[in-house]
Amino acid sequence: MSSRTSNVVFSNLGRDNPVFVQILGICSTLAVTNVLKNTLVMAIGLIFTTALSNFTVSLLRRFIPTRIRMMVSTLIIASWVIIVEIMLKAQVPEIARQLGPYVGLIITNCIIMGRAEAFAMQNTPGISLVDGLSSGVGYSWVLLLIAFFRELMGSGTVWGQVVLGSWWVKWSIMVMAPGAFFMLAIFIWIVKGRILVEKEASNGR
Amino acid sequence: MEGSSPGTFAIFFAAIFTSNILLTLYLGMCSFLAVSKQVKTAVGLGLAVVFVITTTSALNWLVYYYVLIPFKLVYLKYIVFIIVIAAFVQIVEMIIERVSEKLYNALGIFLPLITVNCAILGVSLFMIIRKYTLVSSVAYGLGSGIGWMVAIVAMAGIRQNMKRSRVPGGLEGAGITLIIAGIMSMAFMGFTGMIKI
């Protein structure tokens, strides 16, 4: 792996993580984080879309007129999402039904558009694919973590298996809407707090 | 009041309160976090969203039932919906620019933002899945738009008043906004049970 590639990968997973630092694209996916299994399926669909639409946009970047580039990238993204939806319906019909419109809403997920605009428009297809892949993964691990805690505390289960026995009082607020807001806020708090401490430490020196 | 779905007014009311598109479905979060610093801009964006969401839900309903279904192109619905929304936003922008400069200055900057607002596409997709009639779809679109506006204006009001409050460093900005959104979402949960859709 060249140093540039590894740079792209690691900054997307950590330092420039799309969820924590850029607070992008939490729209469509946050809604499915109350069950871990659905989140994983959604995350795979999202990684696939981000990577391939980044690749396609980068491939076509010389032919896309600047004025309508947003429209063109939206169409590219939408085409990939259609493929994702067809695949999900064929492979995991039950989960696809539960996800419902949220699969389609991957189109308006700001991360994909953001990466296409900020990265794929200026870079070669290969590195754009890597960038899309890694920002998709960077986004997904955060969501999976949120889903893990929400499912664990809200229903006492992990991946549908009962982990916490009957002694556990279920925090039903966790599987309802406010839970996701609080979980995400806490995660952002922890990560940003650590970044601030590091900054202060390096300033003090 | 037709069809198998609940009454039109019930759908409208539920879209504002019991299943607020932002606070229970998390749609339109990006612009919610970015544009909720001032009440004035929040109202502007809110109005633009209400307008676009209502009209595009009607347009997309017509396109879906009169073009996509007869021609068996249902699998293309995402592309078609997003084109309808983008084209509509573009046209509105041009019209507003010609007609009223004042309105353009107030709303114009928000219009491009709206194309990628998940709430707009979300409403179109939900109305298809729930098999609403045209009237119900428009009511649902209008309700969702108003619900979104209520949420963002309330949030902007809270954030304006919080300027003087001391927030822990790590929570500043997005963190505290999400916590407030969580509390607002809990407040809106109080409406659950009044109407079900």
mmCIF file of C-alpha atoms in Angstrom:
data_model
loop_
_atom_site.group_PDB
_atom_site.id
_atom_site.type_symbol
_atom_site.label_atom_id
_atom_site.label_comp_id
_atom_site.label_asym_id
_atom_site.label_seq_id
_atom_site.Cartn_x
_atom_site.Cartn_y
_atom_site.Cartn_z
ATOM 1 C CA MET A 1 0.000 0.000 0.000
ATOM 2 C CA SER A 2 1.468 3.336 -0.982
ATOM 3 C CA SER A 3 1.707 6.024 1.649
ATOM 4 C CA ARG A 4 -0.971 8.122 -0.067
ATOM 5 C CA THR A 5 -3.412 5.234 -0.117
ATOM 6 C CA SER A 6 -2.879 4.379 3.508
ATOM 7 C CA ASN A 7 -3.171 8.052 4.357
ATOM 8 C CA VAL A 8 -6.593 8.214 2.692
ATOM 9 C CA VAL A 9 -7.748 5.040 4.398
ATOM 10 C CA PHE A 10 -6.694 5.931 7.903
ATOM 11 C CA SER A 11 -7.889 9.502 7.860
ATOM 12 C CA ASN A 12 -11.319 8.301 6.751
ATOM 13 C CA LEU A 13 -11.489 5.688 9.473
ATOM 14 C CA GLY A 14 -10.340 7.950 12.260
ATOM 15 C CA ARG A 15 -9.130 11.512 12.144
ATOM 16 C CA ASP A 16 -11.500 12.701 9.419
ATOM 17 C CA ASN A 17 -14.226 10.210 10.168
ATOM 18 C CA PRO A 18 -17.304 11.385 8.271
ATOM 19 C CA VAL A 19 -19.673 10.928 11.188
ATOM 20 C CA PHE A 20 -17.663 12.383 14.054
ATOM 21 C CA VAL A 21 -15.768 15.156 12.448
ATOM 22 C CA GLN A 22 -17.814 16.149 9.454
ATOM 23 C CA ILE A 23 -21.218 15.165 10.913
ATOM 24 C CA LEU A 24 -22.367 14.154 7.471
ATOM 25 C CA GLY A 25 -24.883 11.711 6.252
ATOM 26 C CA ILE A 26 -26.504 10.586 9.446
ATOM 27 C CA CYS A 27 -29.918 11.212 7.895
ATOM 28 C CA SER A 28 -31.024 8.033 6.352
ATOM 29 C CA THR A 29 -29.072 5.465 8.228
ATOM 30 C CA LEU A 30 -29.630 6.478 11.821
ATOM 31 C CA ALA A 31 -33.207 5.275 11.575
ATOM 32 C CA VAL A 32 -32.259 1.629 11.165
ATOM 33 C CA THR A 33 -29.759 1.490 14.011
ATOM 34 C CA ASN A 34 -32.187 -0.027 16.494
ATOM 35 C CA VAL A 35 -31.423 -3.527 15.213
ATOM 36 C CA LEU A 36 -27.844 -4.618 14.555
ATOM 37 C CA LYS A 37 -28.673 -6.954 11.681
ATOM 38 C CA ASN A 38 -30.517 -4.293 9.677
ATOM 39 C CA THR A 39 -27.716 -1.836 10.312
ATOM 40 C CA LEU A 40 -25.144 -4.246 8.923
ATOM 41 C CA VAL A 41 -27.144 -4.805 5.745
ATOM 42 C CA MET A 42 -27.641 -1.075 5.357
ATOM 43 C CA ALA A 43 -23.948 -0.444 5.987
ATOM 44 C CA ILE A 44 -22.917 -2.940 3.317
ATOM 45 C CA GLY A 45 -25.257 -1.268 0.849
ATOM 46 C CA LEU A 46 -23.839 2.100 1.752
ATOM 47 C CA ILE A 47 -20.186 1.047 1.438
ATOM 48 C CA PHE A 48 -20.951 -0.490 -1.941
ATOM 49 C CA THR A 49 -22.677 2.655 -3.162
ATOM 50 C CA THR A 50 -20.050 5.059 -1.848
ATOM 51 C CA ALA A 51 -17.172 3.104 -3.329
ATOM 52 C CA LEU A 52 -18.667 2.508 -6.746
ATOM 53 C CA SER A 53 -20.213 5.919 -7.234
ATOM 54 C CA ASN A 54 -16.923 7.516 -6.250
ATOM 55 C CA PHE A 55 -15.237 5.290 -8.813
ATOM 56 C CA THR A 56 -17.752 6.111 -11.540
ATOM 57 C CA VAL A 57 -17.733 9.835 -10.895
ATOM 58 C CA SER A 58 -13.963 9.861 -10.997
ATOM 59 C CA LEU A 59 -13.960 7.847 -14.223
ATOM 60 C CA LEU A 60 -16.286 10.341 -15.865
ATOM 61 C CA ARG A 61 -14.894 13.474 -14.255
ATOM 62 C CA ARG A 62 -13.410 14.849 -17.465
ATOM 63 C CA PHE A 63 -16.698 14.510 -19.344
ATOM 64 C CA ILE A 64 -19.035 15.982 -16.731
ATOM 65 C CA PRO A 65 -19.850 19.652 -17.380
ATOM 66 C CA THR A 66 -19.134 21.634 -14.238
ATOM 67 C CA ARG A 67 -22.518 23.340 -14.159
ATOM 68 C CA ILE A 68 -24.562 20.179 -13.917
ATOM 69 C CA ARG A 69 -22.076 18.026 -12.057
ATOM 70 C CA MET A 70 -24.280 17.672 -8.967
ATOM 71 C CA MET A 71 -27.113 16.368 -11.095
ATOM 72 C CA VAL A 72 -24.858 13.914 -12.869
ATOM 73 C CA SER A 73 -23.394 12.592 -9.640
ATOM 74 C CA THR A 74 -26.874 12.235 -8.158
ATOM 75 C CA LEU A 75 -27.918 10.153 -11.144
ATOM 76 C CA ILE A 76 -24.824 7.968 -10.864
ATOM 77 C CA ILE A 77 -25.518 7.437 -7.166
ATOM 78 C CA ALA A 78 -29.177 6.677 -7.833
ATOM 79 C CA SER A 79 -28.259 4.032 -10.393
ATOM 80 C CA TRP A 80 -25.994 2.257 -7.922
ATOM 81 C CA VAL A 81 -28.650 2.427 -5.230
ATOM 82 C CA ILE A 82 -31.136 0.775 -7.577
ATOM 83 C CA ILE A 83 -28.667 -2.066 -8.045
ATOM 84 C CA VAL A 84 -28.250 -2.335 -4.264
ATOM 85 C CA GLU A 85 -32.006 -2.487 -3.798
ATOM 86 C CA ILE A 86 -32.451 -5.197 -6.407
ATOM 87 C CA MET A 87 -29.667 -7.235 -4.830
ATOM 88 C CA LEU A 88 -31.077 -6.867 -1.327
ATOM 89 C CA LYS A 89 -34.534 -7.874 -2.495
ATOM 90 C CA ALA A 90 -33.092 -10.984 -4.081
ATOM 91 C CA GLN A 91 -30.700 -11.999 -1.297
ATOM 92 C CA VAL A 92 -32.304 -10.899 1.975
ATOM 93 C CA PRO A 93 -35.963 -10.175 1.144
ATOM 94 C CA GLU A 94 -37.068 -10.092 4.789
ATOM 95 C CA ILE A 95 -34.561 -7.434 5.831
ATOM 96 C CA ALA A 96 -35.113 -5.496 2.605
ATOM 97 C CA ARG A 97 -38.790 -5.283 3.479
ATOM 98 C CA GLN A 98 -38.015 -3.982 6.976
ATOM 99 C CA LEU A 99 -35.585 -1.389 5.640
ATOM 100 C CA GLY A 100 -38.288 -0.191 3.265
ATOM 101 C CA PRO A 101 -37.676 3.289 1.906
ATOM 102 C CA TYR A 102 -34.417 3.708 3.760
ATOM 103 C CA VAL A 103 -32.484 1.836 1.093
ATOM 104 C CA GLY A 104 -33.648 4.400 -1.452
ATOM 105 C CA LEU A 105 -32.693 7.185 0.881
ATOM 106 C CA ILE A 106 -29.037 6.211 0.560
ATOM 107 C CA ILE A 107 -29.188 8.449 -2.522
ATOM 108 C CA THR A 108 -29.579 11.565 -0.435
ATOM 109 C CA ASN A 109 -26.974 10.511 2.082
ATOM 110 C CA CYS A 110 -24.658 13.491 2.134
ATOM 111 C CA ILE A 111 -21.509 11.425 2.572
ATOM 112 C CA ILE A 112 -21.712 9.921 -0.878
ATOM 113 C CA MET A 113 -22.334 13.248 -2.563
ATOM 114 C CA GLY A 114 -19.719 14.861 -0.354
ATOM 115 C CA ARG A 115 -17.037 12.377 -1.306
ATOM 116 C CA ALA A 116 -17.964 12.590 -4.978
ATOM 117 C CA GLU A 117 -17.702 16.382 -4.880
ATOM 118 C CA ALA A 118 -14.666 16.719 -2.677
ATOM 119 C CA PHE A 119 -12.581 13.763 -3.740
ATOM 120 C CA ALA A 120 -13.654 11.935 -6.876
ATOM 121 C CA MET A 121 -13.883 15.082 -8.975
ATOM 122 C CA GLN A 122 -10.148 15.732 -8.575
ATOM 123 C CA ASN A 123 -8.636 12.284 -8.307
ATOM 124 C CA THR A 124 -8.011 9.188 -10.386
ATOM 125 C CA PRO A 125 -10.494 6.293 -10.285
ATOM 126 C CA GLY A 126 -8.261 3.925 -8.313
ATOM 127 C CA ILE A 127 -7.692 6.169 -5.331
ATOM 128 C CA SER A 128 -11.301 7.376 -5.481
ATOM 129 C CA LEU A 129 -12.468 3.796 -5.098
ATOM 130 C CA VAL A 130 -10.245 3.430 -2.034
ATOM 131 C CA ASP A 131 -11.495 6.724 -0.641
ATOM 132 C CA GLY A 132 -15.136 5.760 -1.138
ATOM 133 C CA LEU A 133 -14.567 2.349 0.372
ATOM 134 C CA SER A 134 -12.804 3.692 3.430
ATOM 135 C CA SER A 135 -15.197 6.539 4.132
ATOM 136 C CA GLY A 136 -18.034 4.027 3.809
ATOM 137 C CA VAL A 137 -16.307 1.761 6.321
ATOM 138 C CA GLY A 138 -15.456 4.684 8.595
ATOM 139 C CA TYR A 139 -19.111 5.630 8.608
ATOM 140 C CA SER A 140 -20.319 2.086 9.083
ATOM 141 C CA TRP A 141 -18.287 1.179 12.126
ATOM 142 C CA VAL A 142 -19.708 4.136 14.004
ATOM 143 C CA LEU A 143 -23.247 3.166 13.074
ATOM 144 C CA LEU A 144 -22.662 -0.472 13.958
ATOM 145 C CA LEU A 145 -21.360 0.591 17.352
ATOM 146 C CA ILE A 146 -24.440 2.737 17.905
ATOM 147 C CA ALA A 147 -26.677 -0.109 16.790
ATOM 148 C CA PHE A 148 -24.873 -2.526 19.085
ATOM 149 C CA PHE A 149 -25.487 -0.394 22.160
ATOM 150 C CA ARG A 150 -29.029 0.492 21.180
ATOM 151 C CA GLU A 151 -29.997 -3.127 20.648
ATOM 152 C CA LEU A 152 -28.158 -4.279 23.760
ATOM 153 C CA MET A 153 -29.672 -1.721 26.097
ATOM 154 C CA GLY A 154 -33.028 -1.427 24.413
ATOM 155 C CA SER A 155 -33.909 -5.066 23.878
ATOM 156 C CA GLY A 156 -31.193 -6.897 25.830
ATOM 157 C CA THR A 157 -30.107 -8.734 22.698
ATOM 158 C CA VAL A 158 -27.165 -8.779 20.312
ATOM 159 C CA TRP A 159 -27.796 -9.963 16.778
ATOM 160 C CA GLY A 160 -31.202 -11.223 17.927
ATOM 161 C CA GLN A 161 -29.650 -13.459 20.621
ATOM 162 C CA VAL A 162 -30.648 -12.751 24.213
ATOM 163 C CA VAL A 163 -27.525 -11.645 26.049
ATOM 164 C CA LEU A 164 -28.820 -9.823 29.075
ATOM 165 C CA GLY A 165 -31.191 -12.039 30.982
ATOM 166 C CA SER A 166 -34.462 -11.257 32.648
ATOM 167 C CA TRP A 167 -32.699 -9.213 35.350
ATOM 168 C CA TRP A 168 -32.055 -6.491 32.806
ATOM 169 C CA VAL A 169 -34.642 -3.749 32.773
ATOM 170 C CA LYS A 170 -34.980 -2.855 29.108
ATOM 171 C CA TRP A 171 -34.315 0.765 28.293
ATOM 172 C CA SER A 172 -37.052 1.012 25.753
ATOM 173 C CA ILE A 173 -36.102 4.609 25.030
ATOM 174 C CA MET A 174 -32.989 3.261 23.337
ATOM 175 C CA VAL A 175 -34.881 1.540 20.544
ATOM 176 C CA MET A 176 -37.146 4.548 20.106
ATOM 177 C CA ALA A 177 -36.214 7.705 18.255
ATOM 178 C CA PRO A 178 -34.529 9.739 21.016
ATOM 179 C CA GLY A 179 -32.097 6.912 21.791
ATOM 180 C CA ALA A 180 -30.266 7.372 18.518
ATOM 181 C CA PHE A 181 -29.855 11.088 19.089
ATOM 182 C CA PHE A 182 -28.451 10.557 22.570
ATOM 183 C CA MET A 183 -26.146 7.723 21.520
ATOM 184 C CA LEU A 184 -24.700 9.711 18.644
ATOM 185 C CA ALA A 185 -24.258 12.774 20.844
ATOM 186 C CA ILE A 186 -22.409 10.740 23.454
ATOM 187 C CA PHE A 187 -20.114 9.224 20.845
ATOM 188 C CA ILE A 188 -19.352 12.622 19.388
ATOM 189 C CA TRP A 189 -18.716 13.924 22.878
ATOM 190 C CA ILE A 190 -16.200 11.192 23.656
ATOM 191 C CA VAL A 191 -14.338 11.507 20.366
ATOM 192 C CA LYS A 192 -14.290 15.294 20.256
ATOM 193 C CA GLY A 193 -13.349 15.476 23.894
ATOM 194 C CA ARG A 194 -10.323 13.298 23.210
ATOM 195 C CA ILE A 195 -9.337 15.403 20.226
ATOM 196 C CA LEU A 196 -9.561 18.544 22.380
ATOM 197 C CA VAL A 197 -7.408 17.033 25.103
ATOM 198 C CA GLU A 198 -4.786 16.015 22.540
ATOM 199 C CA LYS A 199 -4.824 19.509 21.081
ATOM 200 C CA GLU A 200 -4.351 21.101 24.473
ATOM 201 C CA ALA A 201 -1.523 18.738 25.254
ATOM 202 C CA SER A 202 0.278 19.617 22.034
ATOM 203 C CA ASN A 203 -0.305 23.328 22.586
ATOM 204 C CA GLY A 204 1.044 23.180 26.123
ATOM 205 C CA ARG A 205 4.327 21.810 24.939
ATOM 206 C CA MET B 1 -61.257 10.883 3.143
ATOM 207 C CA GLU B 2 -60.975 7.943 0.842
ATOM 208 C CA GLY B 3 -58.950 4.797 0.453
ATOM 209 C CA SER B 4 -57.969 2.250 3.036
ATOM 210 C CA SER B 5 -55.544 4.563 4.794
ATOM 211 C CA PRO B 6 -56.613 6.741 7.704
ATOM 212 C CA GLY B 7 -58.369 10.036 6.994
ATOM 213 C CA THR B 8 -56.574 12.845 5.264
ATOM 214 C CA PHE B 9 -56.617 15.085 8.292
ATOM 215 C CA ALA B 10 -55.285 12.310 10.499
ATOM 216 C CA ILE B 11 -52.365 11.817 8.125
ATOM 217 C CA PHE B 12 -51.679 15.535 8.078
ATOM 218 C CA PHE B 13 -51.758 15.819 11.852
ATOM 219 C CA ALA B 14 -49.714 12.694 12.429
ATOM 220 C CA ALA B 15 -47.048 13.862 9.992
ATOM 221 C CA ILE B 16 -46.553 17.013 12.028
ATOM 222 C CA PHE B 17 -46.642 15.577 15.511
ATOM 223 C CA THR B 18 -46.732 11.856 16.152
ATOM 224 C CA SER B 19 -44.345 10.812 13.400
ATOM 225 C CA ASN B 20 -42.400 13.984 12.838
ATOM 226 C CA ILE B 21 -40.163 13.371 9.867
ATOM 227 C CA LEU B 22 -37.116 14.812 11.538
ATOM 228 C CA LEU B 23 -37.466 13.772 15.145
ATOM 229 C CA THR B 24 -38.733 10.239 14.648
ATOM 230 C CA LEU B 25 -37.464 9.321 11.191
ATOM 231 C CA TYR B 26 -34.212 11.316 11.197
ATOM 232 C CA LEU B 27 -34.788 12.626 7.699
ATOM 233 C CA GLY B 28 -33.269 15.962 6.773
ATOM 234 C CA MET B 29 -30.684 15.886 9.534
ATOM 235 C CA CYS B 30 -27.854 17.407 7.519
ATOM 236 C CA SER B 31 -29.467 20.752 6.906
ATOM 237 C CA PHE B 32 -31.098 20.568 10.334
ATOM 238 C CA LEU B 33 -27.696 20.547 12.007
ATOM 239 C CA ALA B 34 -26.146 23.062 9.651
ATOM 240 C CA VAL B 35 -28.853 25.716 9.295
ATOM 241 C CA SER B 36 -30.347 25.821 12.796
ATOM 242 C CA LYS B 37 -28.197 28.565 14.236
ATOM 243 C CA GLN B 38 -30.582 31.463 13.636
ATOM 244 C CA VAL B 39 -34.348 31.618 13.731
ATOM 245 C CA LYS B 40 -34.551 33.843 10.666
ATOM 246 C CA THR B 41 -32.653 31.528 8.350
ATOM 247 C CA ALA B 42 -34.406 28.534 9.846
ATOM 248 C CA VAL B 43 -37.789 30.032 8.972
ATOM 249 C CA GLY B 44 -36.599 30.730 5.419
ATOM 250 C CA LEU B 45 -35.360 27.220 4.874
ATOM 251 C CA GLY B 46 -38.426 25.806 6.594
ATOM 252 C CA LEU B 47 -40.786 27.654 4.251
ATOM 253 C CA ALA B 48 -38.811 26.536 1.218
ATOM 254 C CA VAL B 49 -38.982 22.933 2.408
ATOM 255 C CA VAL B 50 -42.738 23.096 3.059
ATOM 256 C CA PHE B 51 -43.327 24.422 -0.435
ATOM 257 C CA VAL B 52 -41.052 21.996 -2.251
ATOM 258 C CA ILE B 53 -42.098 18.940 -0.255
ATOM 259 C CA THR B 54 -45.810 19.550 -0.868
ATOM 260 C CA THR B 55 -45.508 20.139 -4.595
ATOM 261 C CA THR B 56 -43.024 17.369 -5.277
ATOM 262 C CA SER B 57 -45.135 14.851 -3.391
ATOM 263 C CA ALA B 58 -48.032 15.663 -5.730
ATOM 264 C CA LEU B 59 -45.793 15.607 -8.819
ATOM 265 C CA ASN B 60 -44.123 12.359 -7.845
ATOM 266 C CA TRP B 61 -47.485 10.759 -7.096
ATOM 267 C CA LEU B 62 -48.741 11.650 -10.580
ATOM 268 C CA VAL B 63 -45.538 10.491 -12.222
ATOM 269 C CA TYR B 64 -45.547 7.230 -10.284
ATOM 270 C CA TYR B 65 -49.142 6.239 -10.942
ATOM 271 C CA TYR B 66 -49.551 7.626 -14.467
ATOM 272 C CA VAL B 67 -46.109 7.077 -15.973
ATOM 273 C CA LEU B 68 -44.052 4.568 -14.051
ATOM 274 C CA ILE B 69 -46.731 1.956 -13.373
ATOM 275 C CA PRO B 70 -48.343 1.896 -16.847
ATOM 276 C CA PHE B 71 -44.932 1.656 -18.497
ATOM 277 C CA LYS B 72 -43.674 -0.909 -15.928
ATOM 278 C CA LEU B 73 -40.735 1.273 -14.937
ATOM 279 C CA VAL B 74 -41.262 1.064 -11.186
ATOM 280 C CA TYR B 75 -37.669 0.000 -10.552
ATOM 281 C CA LEU B 76 -36.531 3.358 -11.925
ATOM 282 C CA LYS B 77 -38.480 5.268 -9.270
ATOM 283 C CA TYR B 78 -35.436 6.553 -7.394
ATOM 284 C CA ILE B 79 -33.892 8.114 -10.471
ATOM 285 C CA VAL B 80 -37.189 9.550 -11.662
ATOM 286 C CA PHE B 81 -38.108 10.988 -8.260
ATOM 287 C CA ILE B 82 -34.774 12.635 -7.792
ATOM 288 C CA ILE B 83 -34.916 14.130 -11.287
ATOM 289 C CA VAL B 84 -38.413 15.480 -10.638
ATOM 290 C CA ILE B 85 -37.271 17.038 -7.370
ATOM 291 C CA ALA B 86 -34.097 18.539 -8.814
ATOM 292 C CA ALA B 87 -35.840 19.866 -11.895
ATOM 293 C CA PHE B 88 -38.645 21.349 -9.836
ATOM 294 C CA VAL B 89 -36.226 23.068 -7.491
ATOM 295 C CA GLN B 90 -34.310 24.463 -10.443
ATOM 296 C CA ILE B 91 -37.464 25.840 -12.053
ATOM 297 C CA VAL B 92 -38.664 27.385 -8.813
ATOM 298 C CA GLU B 93 -35.293 29.010 -8.368
ATOM 299 C CA MET B 94 -35.456 30.547 -11.827
ATOM 300 C CA ILE B 95 -39.024 31.757 -11.356
ATOM 301 C CA ILE B 96 -38.313 33.313 -7.981
ATOM 302 C CA GLU B 97 -35.233 35.013 -9.374
ATOM 303 C CA ARG B 98 -37.332 36.670 -12.089
ATOM 304 C CA VAL B 99 -40.391 37.500 -10.046
ATOM 305 C CA SER B 100 -39.149 38.809 -6.750
ATOM 306 C CA GLU B 101 -35.622 39.697 -5.870
ATOM 307 C CA LYS B 102 -36.526 40.036 -2.234
ATOM 308 C CA LEU B 103 -37.910 36.537 -2.044
ATOM 309 C CA TYR B 104 -34.916 35.240 -3.982
ATOM 310 C CA ASN B 105 -32.526 36.766 -1.491
ATOM 311 C CA ALA B 106 -34.491 35.250 1.350
ATOM 312 C CA LEU B 107 -35.079 31.759 -0.059
ATOM 313 C CA GLY B 108 -32.795 31.458 -3.072
ATOM 314 C CA ILE B 109 -29.703 30.299 -1.257
ATOM 315 C CA PHE B 110 -31.618 27.474 0.370
ATOM 316 C CA LEU B 111 -33.068 25.989 -2.758
ATOM 317 C CA PRO B 112 -29.975 24.097 -3.957
ATOM 318 C CA LEU B 113 -29.635 22.679 -0.450
ATOM 319 C CA ILE B 114 -33.098 21.250 -0.703
ATOM 320 C CA THR B 115 -32.409 18.882 -3.561
ATOM 321 C CA VAL B 116 -30.247 16.779 -1.312
ATOM 322 C CA ASN B 117 -32.540 17.077 1.692
ATOM 323 C CA CYS B 118 -33.459 13.511 2.566
ATOM 324 C CA ALA B 119 -36.863 14.572 3.845
ATOM 325 C CA ILE B 120 -38.103 15.462 0.359
ATOM 326 C CA LEU B 121 -37.221 12.152 -1.230
ATOM 327 C CA GLY B 122 -38.286 10.395 1.958
ATOM 328 C CA VAL B 123 -41.822 11.735 1.772
ATOM 329 C CA SER B 124 -42.154 10.598 -1.845
ATOM 330 C CA LEU B 125 -40.931 7.113 -0.985
ATOM 331 C CA PHE B 126 -43.105 6.757 2.106
ATOM 332 C CA MET B 127 -46.262 7.800 0.306
ATOM 333 C CA ILE B 128 -45.645 5.124 -2.325
ATOM 334 C CA ILE B 129 -44.979 2.410 0.248
ATOM 335 C CA ARG B 130 -48.035 3.360 2.297
ATOM 336 C CA LYS B 131 -50.175 3.503 -0.870
ATOM 337 C CA TYR B 132 -51.657 6.912 -0.154
ATOM 338 C CA THR B 133 -54.138 8.532 -2.501
ATOM 339 C CA LEU B 134 -53.214 11.798 -4.202
ATOM 340 C CA VAL B 135 -55.047 13.891 -1.609
ATOM 341 C CA SER B 136 -53.528 11.995 1.283
ATOM 342 C CA SER B 137 -50.082 12.289 -0.265
ATOM 343 C CA VAL B 138 -50.360 16.040 -0.519
ATOM 344 C CA ALA B 139 -51.629 16.189 3.069
ATOM 345 C CA TYR B 140 -48.750 13.980 4.141
ATOM 346 C CA GLY B 141 -46.247 16.151 2.272
ATOM 347 C CA LEU B 142 -47.630 19.355 3.717
ATOM 348 C CA GLY B 143 -47.723 17.895 7.219
ATOM 349 C CA SER B 144 -44.184 16.579 6.993
ATOM 350 C CA GLY B 145 -42.935 19.912 5.714
ATOM 351 C CA ILE B 146 -44.621 21.795 8.536
ATOM 352 C CA GLY B 147 -43.349 19.255 11.051
ATOM 353 C CA TRP B 148 -39.819 19.683 9.758
ATOM 354 C CA MET B 149 -40.166 23.447 9.926
ATOM 355 C CA VAL B 150 -41.515 23.358 13.476
ATOM 356 C CA ALA B 151 -38.555 21.248 14.542
ATOM 357 C CA ILE B 152 -35.884 23.386 12.883
ATOM 358 C CA VAL B 153 -37.364 26.706 14.027
ATOM 359 C CA ALA B 154 -37.698 25.463 17.597
ATOM 360 C CA MET B 155 -34.143 24.208 17.489
ATOM 361 C CA ALA B 156 -32.870 27.508 16.111
ATOM 362 C CA GLY B 157 -34.666 29.366 18.898
ATOM 363 C CA ILE B 158 -33.081 27.149 21.524
ATOM 364 C CA ARG B 159 -29.630 27.444 19.989
ATOM 365 C CA GLN B 160 -29.907 31.228 19.777
ATOM 366 C CA ASN B 161 -30.631 31.388 23.475
ATOM 367 C CA MET B 162 -27.828 28.999 24.245
ATOM 368 C CA LYS B 163 -25.121 31.264 22.896
ATOM 369 C CA ARG B 164 -24.311 32.449 26.378
ATOM 370 C CA SER B 165 -24.474 29.033 27.988
ATOM 371 C CA ARG B 166 -21.285 27.195 28.693
ATOM 372 C CA VAL B 167 -21.235 23.862 26.953
ATOM 373 C CA PRO B 168 -18.486 21.290 27.617
ATOM 374 C CA GLY B 169 -15.850 21.578 24.878
ATOM 375 C CA GLY B 170 -16.455 18.208 23.311
ATOM 376 C CA LEU B 171 -20.181 18.741 23.063
ATOM 377 C CA GLU B 172 -20.082 22.114 21.375
ATOM 378 C CA GLY B 173 -21.813 22.352 18.015
ATOM 379 C CA ALA B 174 -23.155 19.063 16.767
ATOM 380 C CA GLY B 175 -23.067 17.219 20.078
ATOM 381 C CA ILE B 176 -25.308 19.540 22.031
ATOM 382 C CA THR B 177 -27.591 19.969 19.038
ATOM 383 C CA LEU B 178 -28.130 16.226 18.921
ATOM 384 C CA ILE B 179 -28.876 16.086 22.635
ATOM 385 C CA ILE B 180 -31.433 18.867 22.279
ATOM 386 C CA ALA B 181 -32.911 17.034 19.309
ATOM 387 C CA GLY B 182 -33.162 13.935 21.492
ATOM 388 C CA ILE B 183 -35.011 15.835 24.193
ATOM 389 C CA MET B 184 -37.291 17.430 21.594
ATOM 390 C CA SER B 185 -37.914 14.012 20.163
ATOM 391 C CA MET B 186 -38.919 12.781 23.624
ATOM 392 C CA ALA B 187 -41.299 15.706 23.915
ATOM 393 C CA PHE B 188 -42.847 14.838 20.577
ATOM 394 C CA MET B 189 -43.226 11.248 21.733
ATOM 395 C CA GLY B 190 -45.802 12.625 24.115
ATOM 396 C CA PHE B 191 -48.126 12.909 21.128
ATOM 397 C CA THR B 192 -47.874 9.207 20.332
ATOM 398 C CA GLY B 193 -51.128 7.417 20.771
ATOM 399 C CA MET B 194 -53.216 10.402 19.760
ATOM 400 C CA ILE B 195 -53.209 9.260 16.154
ATOM 401 C CA LYS B 196 -51.659 6.255 14.502
ATOM 402 C CA ILE B 197 -50.670 6.034 10.862
#
